């Protein structure tokens, strides 16, 4: 390049031949660059991503060397910016210093339990943040119970982590009372963050905290915390079976706090977290990331469609976390004149389907949407740093070197990876859906589930490509297209096989969602005696004041979906049952199947000769089950 420039300075009008050379070289270079960027349109963004990975890697290394935990990160923030707003909740604002002082009171109130594991059943509220910090100050690990679980399930989760203390939010007092005898039999100390209602065996923690001075507890209380000590137990959503407790080490917690800046959040952003803090997205990515960046967090007890934009406007929110469903709910509201009146520049999350993505941008945009993939019990993440609609990430040479992963063929019928005659797994060709497996290495470790060695072992896949190698089975089906974009397809449990084909339930749900009378669709497979695999069924909810149009549904479904993927049965629900993270509950629906005796009407069956969906009668049902009618 420099020789070109020196050449240029020497040029005179008489140097025509040289001039020609100069311009042809320039043209050549230009064309090469043009060709290069045509071939590799995202080269610069790919490089930028690699740079941020390197930056994150070196920061993590420093954390590791210094035994630097999230608590240290928080205390640094308190030092540097004591009066900056940290948590905004309704009309309450708490600065970094105030949260620190509250956490000192918590540490003092619970000092007697120092070194144990505490279970929290708290909704999103500022106290959750200072209780968390306070417990870290006295070397306690924290088990974050999903606030939707009850009774047996609650006891199951509580017992996963051998906690000796349970702290419940005031609104969960009754829930806790229901299991109090079992807890007391195990000598568990139960606190309520508020009035204990005079119930024997409950203690009022709010009062106890209030009585404490707000000065720091001795740091020696946490001298035994190492990077490999448990920090949190986070439960995987209970979509299938009982929840499992994923162990999060201090090392992992601080490592994951850097993810938020990789997603594009900056130190002057205001982050809105309407997702529950008992899940990885809200806590490990959102809250921990906010502490690392030292930013202001706007918390909300529960996601609310009607309050969402009001909150964003009121608190000058510039970035928020979403999951696909919350974005769909927002798009389903009536349009208003001030849809675009907000300061949000960035939305980060996962599960956003392409149709909603477009809708959202059209109504509320333009803003940056960054999808990412990261399973709470997984050990890999992808970031769609290009903003490609529908993708969760992008194959990046460097990333793949550091975190070796592969998409392999999955046998949906037997619900396990397919193996070739040598007993090894088989990578899928580009463009086809496969199960994501990630090599378990030092940089990509897998901590496993607390108190559940079988489940932990189940996630480990051995002899994948070579005898003795170990991969993590993410249970997620992904697809990589010819331009290297990665698409999330489904959870393994959420695929079913019919007529020798894999049907991805989210894909069918997307198609149903295009019908203007359908609000939400939940698609699953149901068994029919005498048939292999499962036939498609959908449970849908309807938009207000709209009817299910049998003929239009038929035309749309048969027009768009291949025969094997069409939902044979459609039932209409009043409302969709969701898990704590708004994931749809399928297991119950699958169990109920399509028996008109079990499923209350309206229940429809796809009827080719009428060219419509028709109500499923008991007689018709019997002839399907009896085998007179075959699909
Ligand atoms: C970090 O913790 C480890 C193990 O607990 C200890 O051996 C090491 O000396 C600590 N390093 C620093 C810098 O404190
Ligand atoms: C830290 O561990 C040592 C050795 O096990 C123990 O003697 C000490 O009491 C522990 N410190 C605290 C604060 O628990
Ligand atoms: C966190 O990052 C460090 C440095 O890359 C790594 O050594 C450590 O294994 C990571 N911890 C976890 C639990 O992922
Ligand atoms: C998504 C996720 O949690 N990935 C983890 C995989 O392993 C790396 C390396 O240790 C962790 O830092 C990531 O957080």
XYZ file of C-alpha atoms and ligand atoms in Angstrom:
687
model
C 0.000 0.000 0.000
C 2.748 2.457 0.942
C 4.570 1.819 -2.329
C 1.400 2.710 -4.190
C 1.206 5.997 -2.353
C 4.815 6.961 -2.981
C 4.272 6.124 -6.599
C 1.330 8.466 -6.677
C 3.300 11.421 -5.367
C 5.858 10.982 -8.138
C 3.285 10.909 -10.931
C 3.286 13.728 -13.476
C 1.102 14.340 -16.521
C 3.739 12.811 -18.773
C 3.851 9.553 -16.818
C 0.842 8.157 -18.621
C 1.897 4.523 -18.802
C 2.718 4.566 -15.101
C -0.656 6.171 -14.483
C -2.285 3.289 -16.313
C -0.486 0.811 -14.128
C -1.482 2.742 -11.059
C -5.130 2.753 -12.015
C -5.171 -0.875 -13.053
C -3.624 -1.857 -9.756
C -6.185 0.263 -7.981
C -8.981 -1.184 -10.069
C -7.633 -4.674 -9.478
C -7.519 -4.096 -5.761
C -11.002 -2.622 -5.836
C -12.396 -5.554 -7.762
C -10.688 -8.043 -5.493
C -12.159 -6.267 -2.477
C -15.574 -6.135 -4.108
C -15.399 -9.818 -4.954
C -14.159 -10.604 -1.469
C -17.015 -8.747 0.200
C -19.461 -10.262 -2.229
C -18.179 -13.728 -1.340
C -17.839 -12.895 2.368
C -20.376 -10.135 3.025
C -20.051 -10.408 6.789
C -16.279 -10.537 6.985
C -15.918 -7.421 9.116
C -18.700 -8.410 11.497
C -17.178 -11.882 11.802
C -13.854 -10.280 12.684
C -15.483 -8.006 15.193
C -17.112 -11.002 16.838
C -13.768 -12.779 17.032
C -12.269 -9.684 18.635
C -14.989 -9.606 21.257
C -14.492 -13.315 21.927
C -10.802 -12.677 22.471
C -11.576 -9.761 24.752
C -14.021 -11.859 26.759
C -11.530 -14.736 26.899
C -8.775 -12.549 28.302
C -11.105 -10.971 30.842
C -12.259 -14.396 31.979
C -8.669 -15.470 32.335
C -8.020 -12.450 34.575
C -11.084 -13.239 36.655
C -9.863 -16.780 37.094
C -6.357 -15.736 38.122
C -7.657 -13.254 40.678
C -10.489 -15.485 42.009
C -12.759 -12.615 41.066
C -16.442 -13.378 41.651
C -19.638 -11.547 40.798
C -19.691 -10.230 44.354
C -16.251 -8.670 43.821
C -17.504 -7.149 40.605
C -20.492 -5.706 42.450
C -18.338 -4.316 45.268
C -16.077 -2.667 42.685
C -19.105 -0.967 41.191
C -20.185 0.216 44.620
C -16.725 1.737 45.088
C -16.615 3.400 41.692
C -20.179 4.650 41.334
C -21.957 4.448 44.692
C -24.748 6.825 43.765
C -25.602 5.520 40.333
C -29.077 3.998 40.155
C -28.809 0.231 40.146
C -32.319 -1.146 40.559
C -35.456 0.672 39.444
C -38.709 -1.011 40.432
C -41.981 0.841 39.945
C -41.377 4.133 41.732
C -38.504 2.803 43.822
C -34.929 3.599 42.869
C -31.993 1.975 44.650
C -28.407 3.074 44.078
C -25.451 0.706 44.034
C -24.544 1.873 47.530
C -28.054 1.326 48.889
C -28.185 -2.194 47.487
C -24.814 -2.877 49.089
C -26.011 -1.612 52.460
C -29.188 -3.675 52.273
C -27.100 -6.727 51.401
C -24.978 -6.110 54.510
C -28.134 -6.241 56.601
C -29.159 -9.482 54.920
C -25.706 -10.961 55.550
C -25.956 -10.049 59.218
C -29.504 -11.348 59.572
C -28.565 -14.716 58.100
C -24.986 -14.976 59.351
C -25.864 -18.006 61.458
C -26.475 -19.956 58.253
C -23.124 -18.971 56.748
C -21.684 -21.593 54.414
C -24.950 -23.398 53.659
C -27.192 -23.576 50.610
C -30.285 -21.393 50.701
C -33.356 -21.870 48.595
C -35.121 -18.714 47.445
C -38.683 -18.554 46.278
C -38.844 -14.930 45.299
C -40.448 -13.061 42.461
C -38.601 -10.239 40.740
C -38.161 -7.493 43.312
C -35.232 -5.395 44.530
C -34.921 -7.517 47.676
C -33.990 -10.486 45.525
C -30.890 -8.614 44.388
C -29.683 -7.680 47.854
C -30.516 -11.061 49.286
C -28.397 -12.633 46.570
C -25.453 -10.332 47.253
C -25.909 -10.683 50.997
C -25.837 -14.465 50.770
C -22.682 -14.424 48.655
C -21.118 -12.275 51.371
C -21.569 -15.074 53.876
C -20.481 -17.845 51.520
C -23.915 -19.256 50.804
C -24.908 -20.946 47.580
C -28.356 -19.980 46.352
C -30.940 -22.288 44.858
C -33.381 -20.288 42.766
C -36.784 -21.923 42.898
C -39.227 -21.327 40.111
C -42.075 -19.407 41.718
C -44.694 -21.301 39.727
C -43.952 -24.661 41.276
C -46.111 -26.007 44.022
C -46.470 -28.928 46.426
C -44.656 -32.088 45.259
C -42.726 -30.311 42.583
C -41.629 -27.663 45.065
C -40.406 -30.301 47.501
C -38.629 -32.098 44.688
C -36.764 -28.933 43.684
C -36.020 -28.004 47.261
C -34.578 -31.439 47.945
C -32.320 -31.346 44.872
C -29.795 -29.115 46.610
C -29.774 -30.184 50.273
C -30.690 -26.672 51.398
C -31.285 -26.105 55.066
C -33.037 -22.773 54.662
C -35.949 -21.606 52.559
C -36.677 -17.925 51.996
C -40.050 -17.200 50.441
C -41.529 -13.952 49.219
C -44.513 -12.665 51.208
C -46.882 -13.633 48.384
C -45.747 -17.274 48.593
C -46.567 -17.752 52.247
C -49.546 -19.995 51.537
C -47.569 -22.018 49.033
C -44.905 -22.651 51.634
C -47.469 -23.434 54.326
C -48.755 -26.281 52.149
C -45.419 -28.058 52.388
C -44.427 -26.861 55.841
C -44.864 -30.229 57.613
C -42.512 -31.938 55.148
C -39.993 -29.115 55.469
C -40.162 -29.182 59.244
C -39.644 -32.926 59.260
C -36.323 -32.183 57.576
C -35.529 -29.418 60.074
C -35.541 -26.772 57.389
C -35.581 -23.212 58.625
C -38.319 -21.331 56.770
C -38.324 -17.541 56.402
C -40.968 -15.344 54.859
C -39.938 -11.990 53.485
C -42.722 -10.228 55.304
C -45.474 -11.053 57.726
C -45.326 -14.676 58.877
C -49.074 -14.559 59.591
C -48.413 -15.983 63.036
C -47.873 -19.439 61.538
C -45.840 -21.703 63.784
C -42.522 -22.526 62.108
C -42.381 -19.462 59.871
C -40.022 -16.584 60.606
C -40.391 -13.009 59.493
C -37.176 -12.239 57.650
C -38.104 -8.676 56.650
C -38.297 -7.654 60.277
C -35.062 -9.427 61.113
C -33.234 -7.678 58.264
C -34.622 -4.295 59.295
C -33.100 -4.617 62.766
C -29.526 -5.076 61.478
C -26.905 -2.356 61.051
C -25.891 -1.797 57.420
C -22.144 -2.043 57.930
C -20.148 -4.757 56.102
C -19.658 -8.228 57.551
C -16.050 -9.441 57.879
C -14.744 -10.595 54.449
C -13.186 -13.571 56.235
C -16.677 -15.074 56.312
C -16.267 -15.768 52.602
C -12.601 -16.728 52.652
C -13.509 -20.239 51.569
C -15.299 -19.239 48.371
C -13.291 -20.390 45.390
C -14.045 -20.121 41.700
C -15.199 -23.712 41.826
C -17.624 -23.253 44.692
C -21.301 -23.487 43.821
C -22.883 -20.060 43.429
C -26.345 -20.871 42.143
C -28.651 -23.690 41.315
C -30.894 -22.787 38.422
C -33.720 -25.075 37.405
C -34.421 -26.013 33.838
C -38.012 -25.302 32.767
C -40.411 -28.052 33.591
C -41.706 -28.640 30.080
C -40.803 -32.295 30.287
C -40.752 -34.141 33.558
C -39.612 -32.702 36.844
C -37.259 -29.716 36.813
C -33.536 -30.369 37.146
C -31.165 -28.167 39.113
C -28.312 -26.885 36.989
C -25.224 -26.076 39.043
C -23.643 -22.681 38.376
C -20.163 -22.253 39.811
C -18.822 -18.842 40.783
C -16.488 -19.147 37.852
C -19.358 -19.675 35.476
C -21.423 -16.886 36.972
C -18.697 -14.298 36.496
C -17.856 -15.736 33.065
C -21.437 -15.402 31.919
C -21.658 -11.836 33.193
C -19.565 -10.828 30.167
C -22.152 -12.147 27.760
C -24.328 -9.052 27.978
C -21.630 -6.845 26.492
C -21.046 -9.415 23.762
C -24.708 -8.971 22.905
C -24.092 -5.272 22.400
C -25.175 -3.700 25.699
C -23.027 -0.683 26.635
C -22.171 0.991 29.916
C -24.620 3.849 29.319
C -27.603 1.608 28.596
C -30.627 1.175 30.826
C -31.607 -2.488 30.798
C -35.177 -3.647 31.262
C -35.504 -7.191 32.639
C -39.112 -8.384 32.473
C -38.010 -12.037 32.637
C -37.899 -14.011 35.882
C -34.628 -13.745 37.785
C -34.807 -17.404 38.782
C -33.782 -18.334 35.256
C -30.438 -18.055 33.568
C -31.522 -15.450 31.035
C -32.732 -12.959 33.627
C -30.085 -13.606 36.242
C -26.882 -14.882 34.660
C -27.108 -12.825 31.504
C -29.258 -9.872 32.559
C -28.568 -9.043 36.191
C -24.999 -10.377 36.343
C -24.192 -8.644 33.064
C -25.653 -5.389 34.372
C -23.431 -5.570 37.461
C -20.392 -6.214 35.303
C -21.209 -3.193 33.144
C -22.348 -1.121 36.113
C -25.620 -0.130 34.490
C -29.143 0.604 35.682
C -31.649 -2.243 35.677
C -35.378 -1.705 35.431
C -37.001 -4.687 37.084
C -40.573 -5.781 36.738
C -42.308 -8.388 38.841
C -43.861 -10.014 35.805
C -43.909 -9.291 32.108
C -46.967 -7.190 31.256
C -48.046 -6.478 27.705
C -49.958 -3.362 28.656
C -47.186 -1.913 30.839
C -44.202 -2.807 28.689
C -43.856 0.339 26.614
C -45.067 2.558 29.464
C -42.189 1.222 31.565
C -39.725 1.734 28.714
C -40.824 5.354 28.263
C -41.003 6.172 31.948
C -37.519 4.879 32.746
C -35.735 5.765 29.488
C -35.022 2.124 28.783
C -32.532 1.626 25.950
C -32.235 -2.166 25.905
C -34.463 -5.018 26.999
C -34.485 -8.770 27.239
C -37.178 -10.807 25.557
C -38.264 -14.287 24.764
C -40.161 -15.033 21.563
C -43.527 -15.195 23.267
C -43.269 -11.787 24.918
C -42.498 -10.269 21.532
C -45.525 -12.012 20.063
C -47.740 -10.681 22.859
C -46.490 -7.168 22.176
C -47.248 -7.529 18.484
C -50.735 -8.815 19.251
C -51.761 -5.558 20.939
C -53.741 -2.976 18.944
C -51.512 -0.474 17.155
C -51.246 2.992 18.697
C -49.856 6.321 17.507
C -46.980 6.240 19.943
C -45.723 2.740 19.145
C -42.398 4.208 18.082
C -42.076 6.684 20.933
C -39.349 5.128 23.022
C -35.580 5.173 23.383
C -35.044 1.440 23.032
C -32.219 0.735 20.619
C -31.558 -2.931 21.352
C -33.575 -6.041 22.108
C -31.795 -9.220 23.154
C -33.238 -12.634 23.712
C -34.245 -15.837 22.076
C -37.091 -17.680 20.461
C -38.201 -14.852 18.177
C -39.882 -16.347 15.135
C -39.401 -14.732 11.753
C -42.992 -13.485 11.334
C -42.970 -11.762 14.729
C -39.500 -10.352 14.038
C -40.787 -8.557 10.937
C -43.962 -7.416 12.696
C -42.042 -6.076 15.639
C -39.596 -4.121 13.502
C -42.417 -2.669 11.426
C -44.374 -1.478 14.441
C -41.810 -0.572 17.046
C -38.594 -0.351 15.042
C -36.152 0.384 13.819
C -34.108 -1.161 16.572
C -31.381 -3.730 16.785
C -32.543 -7.251 17.571
C -29.880 -9.664 18.735
C -30.961 -13.253 19.001
C -28.737 -15.668 20.805
C -28.726 -19.308 21.673
C -27.647 -20.454 25.113
C -29.197 -23.295 27.043
C -29.081 -22.803 30.804
C -27.716 -26.313 31.196
C -25.686 -26.139 27.993
C -22.135 -25.007 27.592
C -22.130 -23.182 24.305
C -23.672 -20.033 22.990
C -24.252 -18.553 19.568
C -24.938 -14.905 18.847
C -26.684 -13.615 15.753
C -24.392 -10.603 15.540
C -25.488 -9.874 11.978
C -29.179 -9.357 12.744
C -30.231 -11.975 10.195
C -33.972 -12.499 10.623
C -34.805 -15.847 12.194
C -31.224 -16.962 12.904
C -29.750 -17.542 16.361
C -26.163 -17.264 15.316
C -23.530 -17.807 12.761
C -20.819 -20.367 12.177
C -17.578 -18.644 12.968
C -14.366 -20.458 12.221
C -12.656 -19.188 15.333
C -15.600 -19.861 17.614
C -15.844 -23.408 16.301
C -12.158 -23.984 16.973
C -12.538 -22.895 20.590
C -15.846 -24.685 21.134
C -15.905 -27.761 18.890
C -19.520 -28.590 18.103
C -21.406 -30.587 15.508
C -24.920 -31.200 14.292
C -25.615 -34.916 14.159
C -28.450 -37.064 12.892
C -31.162 -37.743 15.427
C -33.541 -40.666 15.477
C -36.742 -39.024 16.672
C -38.590 -42.307 17.043
C -36.072 -43.796 19.421
C -35.300 -40.358 20.762
C -31.558 -40.806 20.534
C -28.736 -39.897 18.175
C -28.480 -42.133 15.120
C -25.327 -44.255 14.914
C -23.611 -45.751 11.894
C -22.393 -49.341 11.652
C -19.203 -48.374 13.488
C -21.321 -47.096 16.352
C -20.428 -43.470 15.700
C -22.700 -40.486 15.256
C -23.288 -39.043 11.832
C -22.985 -35.319 11.034
C -25.900 -33.930 9.014
C -25.271 -32.240 5.669
C -25.487 -28.440 5.454
C -29.082 -27.250 5.335
C -30.426 -30.200 7.301
C -31.572 -30.257 10.879
C -29.430 -32.066 13.413
C -28.871 -32.447 17.125
C -26.331 -30.009 18.538
C -23.553 -31.708 20.469
C -20.621 -29.852 21.999
C -17.314 -31.355 22.946
C -16.781 -31.184 26.696
C -13.414 -29.556 27.260
C -11.657 -27.384 29.785
C -12.928 -24.208 28.147
C -16.378 -25.737 27.663
C -16.977 -27.712 30.830
C -20.295 -29.144 31.922
C -21.036 -28.895 35.610
C -24.058 -31.184 35.528
C -27.188 -31.293 37.654
C -27.241 -31.187 41.404
C -28.113 -34.453 43.119
C -28.912 -36.103 39.831
C -26.019 -38.155 38.466
C -28.252 -40.145 36.069
C -29.588 -36.998 34.413
C -26.071 -35.602 34.258
C -24.788 -38.759 32.620
C -27.744 -38.725 30.243
C -26.581 -35.371 28.893
C -23.140 -36.781 28.181
C -22.794 -38.466 24.847
C -19.854 -40.795 24.448
C -17.982 -42.232 21.456
C -19.441 -39.589 19.196
C -16.863 -39.477 16.437
C -14.028 -41.359 18.083
C -13.872 -44.003 20.770
C -13.733 -42.338 24.167
C -14.672 -38.781 23.203
C -17.343 -37.049 25.277
C -19.841 -34.501 24.012
C -22.647 -32.646 25.690
C -26.021 -33.526 24.228
C -27.829 -30.178 24.205
C -31.161 -31.751 23.288
C -31.620 -28.995 20.731
C -32.131 -29.390 17.016
C -30.459 -26.760 14.878
C -29.865 -26.145 11.221
C -26.989 -24.404 9.446
C -27.711 -22.928 6.024
C -25.336 -22.495 3.090
C -24.521 -18.948 4.204
C -23.400 -20.252 7.609
C -26.354 -18.928 9.575
C -27.535 -21.103 12.427
C -31.236 -21.610 13.052
C -32.865 -23.067 16.107
C -35.393 -25.672 15.022
C -36.700 -27.400 18.096
C -36.115 -29.108 21.359
C -35.678 -32.784 20.823
C -38.779 -33.547 22.850
C -40.618 -31.124 20.627
C -40.150 -32.993 17.415
C -42.226 -35.924 16.395
C -41.965 -38.385 13.599
C -44.856 -39.108 11.271
C -44.800 -41.016 7.987
C -41.039 -41.347 8.293
C -40.544 -37.593 8.522
C -39.511 -35.359 11.382
C -42.033 -32.684 12.154
C -40.749 -29.609 13.966
C -43.572 -28.392 16.153
C -42.522 -24.750 16.191
C -42.515 -24.708 12.434
C -46.127 -25.926 12.279
C -47.068 -23.500 15.043
C -45.607 -20.683 12.952
C -47.776 -21.683 10.022
C -50.919 -21.774 12.151
C -49.926 -18.445 13.653
C -50.218 -16.854 10.224
C -53.994 -17.363 10.308
C -55.425 -14.048 11.416
C -57.891 -15.534 13.895
C -55.281 -17.568 15.758
C -53.583 -15.975 18.699
C -51.216 -18.720 19.736
C -50.654 -22.304 18.652
C -49.083 -25.190 20.508
C -48.247 -28.153 18.292
C -47.413 -31.686 19.397
C -47.720 -35.270 18.258
C -50.331 -37.750 19.499
C -50.305 -41.506 19.191
C -52.958 -43.401 17.245
C -53.234 -47.142 17.758
C -51.965 -48.992 14.719
C -49.798 -46.151 13.487
C -46.073 -45.644 13.785
C -44.930 -42.377 15.248
C -47.267 -39.583 16.168
C -49.761 -37.579 14.211
C -49.820 -33.808 14.442
C -52.230 -32.056 16.729
C -52.528 -28.399 17.655
C -54.041 -26.600 20.591
C -54.828 -23.040 19.652
C -56.170 -19.940 21.312
C -58.213 -17.456 19.314
C -57.972 -13.702 19.085
C -60.661 -11.820 20.913
C -64.077 -11.931 19.244
C -62.898 -14.132 16.402
C -64.114 -17.601 15.489
C -62.199 -20.625 14.313
C -62.759 -20.709 10.557
C -62.661 -24.406 9.616
C -62.466 -23.954 5.888
C -59.842 -21.229 5.909
C -57.739 -23.237 8.340
C -57.992 -26.256 6.044
C -57.019 -24.273 2.956
C -54.110 -22.633 4.689
C -52.756 -25.788 6.300
C -53.029 -27.911 3.165
C -51.678 -25.072 1.072
C -48.566 -24.481 3.128
C -47.630 -27.646 4.963
C -46.505 -30.997 3.612
C -49.005 -33.821 4.248
C -47.051 -35.322 7.120
C -46.765 -32.031 9.004
C -50.439 -31.041 8.897
C -52.149 -31.056 12.245
C -54.843 -33.728 11.935
C -56.550 -32.509 15.050
C -57.049 -29.008 16.339
C -58.520 -28.160 19.695
C -59.394 -24.668 20.847
C -58.348 -23.570 24.323
C -59.525 -20.614 26.389
C -55.951 -19.837 27.288
C -52.558 -21.386 26.814
C -50.898 -22.897 29.833
C -47.333 -21.653 30.124
C -44.340 -22.452 32.280
C -42.586 -19.754 34.264
C -40.612 -18.707 31.197
C -43.722 -18.632 29.029
C -42.823 -21.874 27.343
C -45.837 -23.862 26.343
C -46.849 -26.839 28.404
C -47.206 -29.802 26.082
C -47.094 -32.898 28.206
C -50.639 -32.543 29.524
C -52.055 -31.811 26.081
C -50.268 -34.825 24.611
C -51.724 -36.983 27.356
C -55.264 -35.756 26.727
C -54.867 -36.551 23.055
C -57.888 -36.220 20.786
C -60.542 -38.255 22.577
C -63.779 -36.185 22.525
C -64.642 -37.753 25.889
C -61.563 -36.149 27.400
C -61.093 -33.018 25.316
C -63.883 -30.484 25.674
C -65.192 -29.054 22.380
C -64.361 -27.371 20.057
C -62.254 -30.225 18.750
C -61.780 -30.572 15.007
C -60.385 -33.163 12.648
C -58.927 -32.477 9.235
C -61.395 -33.929 6.754
C -60.085 -34.179 3.197
C -63.344 -34.989 1.421
C -65.172 -32.024 2.989
C -62.095 -29.898 2.239
C -62.418 -28.511 5.737
C -61.822 -29.176 9.409
C -64.969 -30.693 10.936
C -65.998 -31.307 14.559
C -64.686 -34.654 15.743
C -67.570 -36.866 16.828
C -67.374 -39.854 19.126
C -68.249 -42.188 16.218
C -65.546 -40.769 13.998
C -63.098 -40.989 16.873
C -63.968 -44.654 17.408
C -63.409 -45.479 13.768
C -59.994 -43.789 13.838
C -58.966 -45.633 16.970
C -60.568 -48.825 15.706
C -58.529 -48.626 12.526
C -61.467 -48.263 10.074
C -60.135 -44.870 9.115
C -56.443 -44.718 8.419
C -54.320 -41.659 7.782
C -7.432 -18.427 44.261
O -8.007 -19.578 44.888
C -7.175 -20.696 44.854
C -7.938 -21.893 45.371
O -8.888 -21.533 46.287
C -5.902 -20.403 45.653
O -5.048 -21.528 45.643
C -5.193 -19.199 45.026
O -4.065 -18.854 45.795
C -6.132 -18.022 44.912
N -5.498 -16.953 44.152
C -5.526 -15.670 44.515
C -4.831 -14.689 43.636
O -6.101 -15.300 45.512
C -12.635 -22.251 55.824
O -12.172 -23.586 55.741
C -11.278 -23.942 56.807
C -10.743 -25.322 56.518
O -11.776 -26.202 56.175
C -12.017 -23.859 58.139
O -11.167 -24.204 59.197
C -12.538 -22.465 58.321
O -13.312 -22.376 59.478
C -13.387 -22.028 57.121
N -13.756 -20.643 57.242
C -15.016 -20.227 57.296
C -15.231 -18.762 57.451
O -15.961 -20.991 57.199
C -14.488 -19.340 32.982
O -13.462 -18.861 32.157
C -12.175 -19.340 32.495
C -11.182 -18.633 31.604
O -11.446 -18.857 30.269
C -12.132 -20.847 32.327
O -10.852 -21.335 32.695
C -13.188 -21.466 33.211
O -13.217 -22.856 32.994
C -14.534 -20.862 32.932
N -15.457 -21.405 33.898
C -16.590 -22.036 33.576
C -17.315 -22.706 34.671
O -17.051 -22.067 32.457
C -23.967 -20.866 27.265
C -22.939 -21.098 28.268
O -23.206 -21.051 29.423
N -21.723 -21.388 27.813
C -20.639 -21.705 28.673
C -19.823 -22.793 28.011
O -18.571 -22.887 28.585
C -17.859 -21.666 28.599
C -16.431 -21.864 28.916
O -16.227 -22.193 30.231
C -18.564 -20.772 29.592
O -17.821 -19.627 29.881
C -19.866 -20.420 28.956
O -20.596 -19.576 29.797
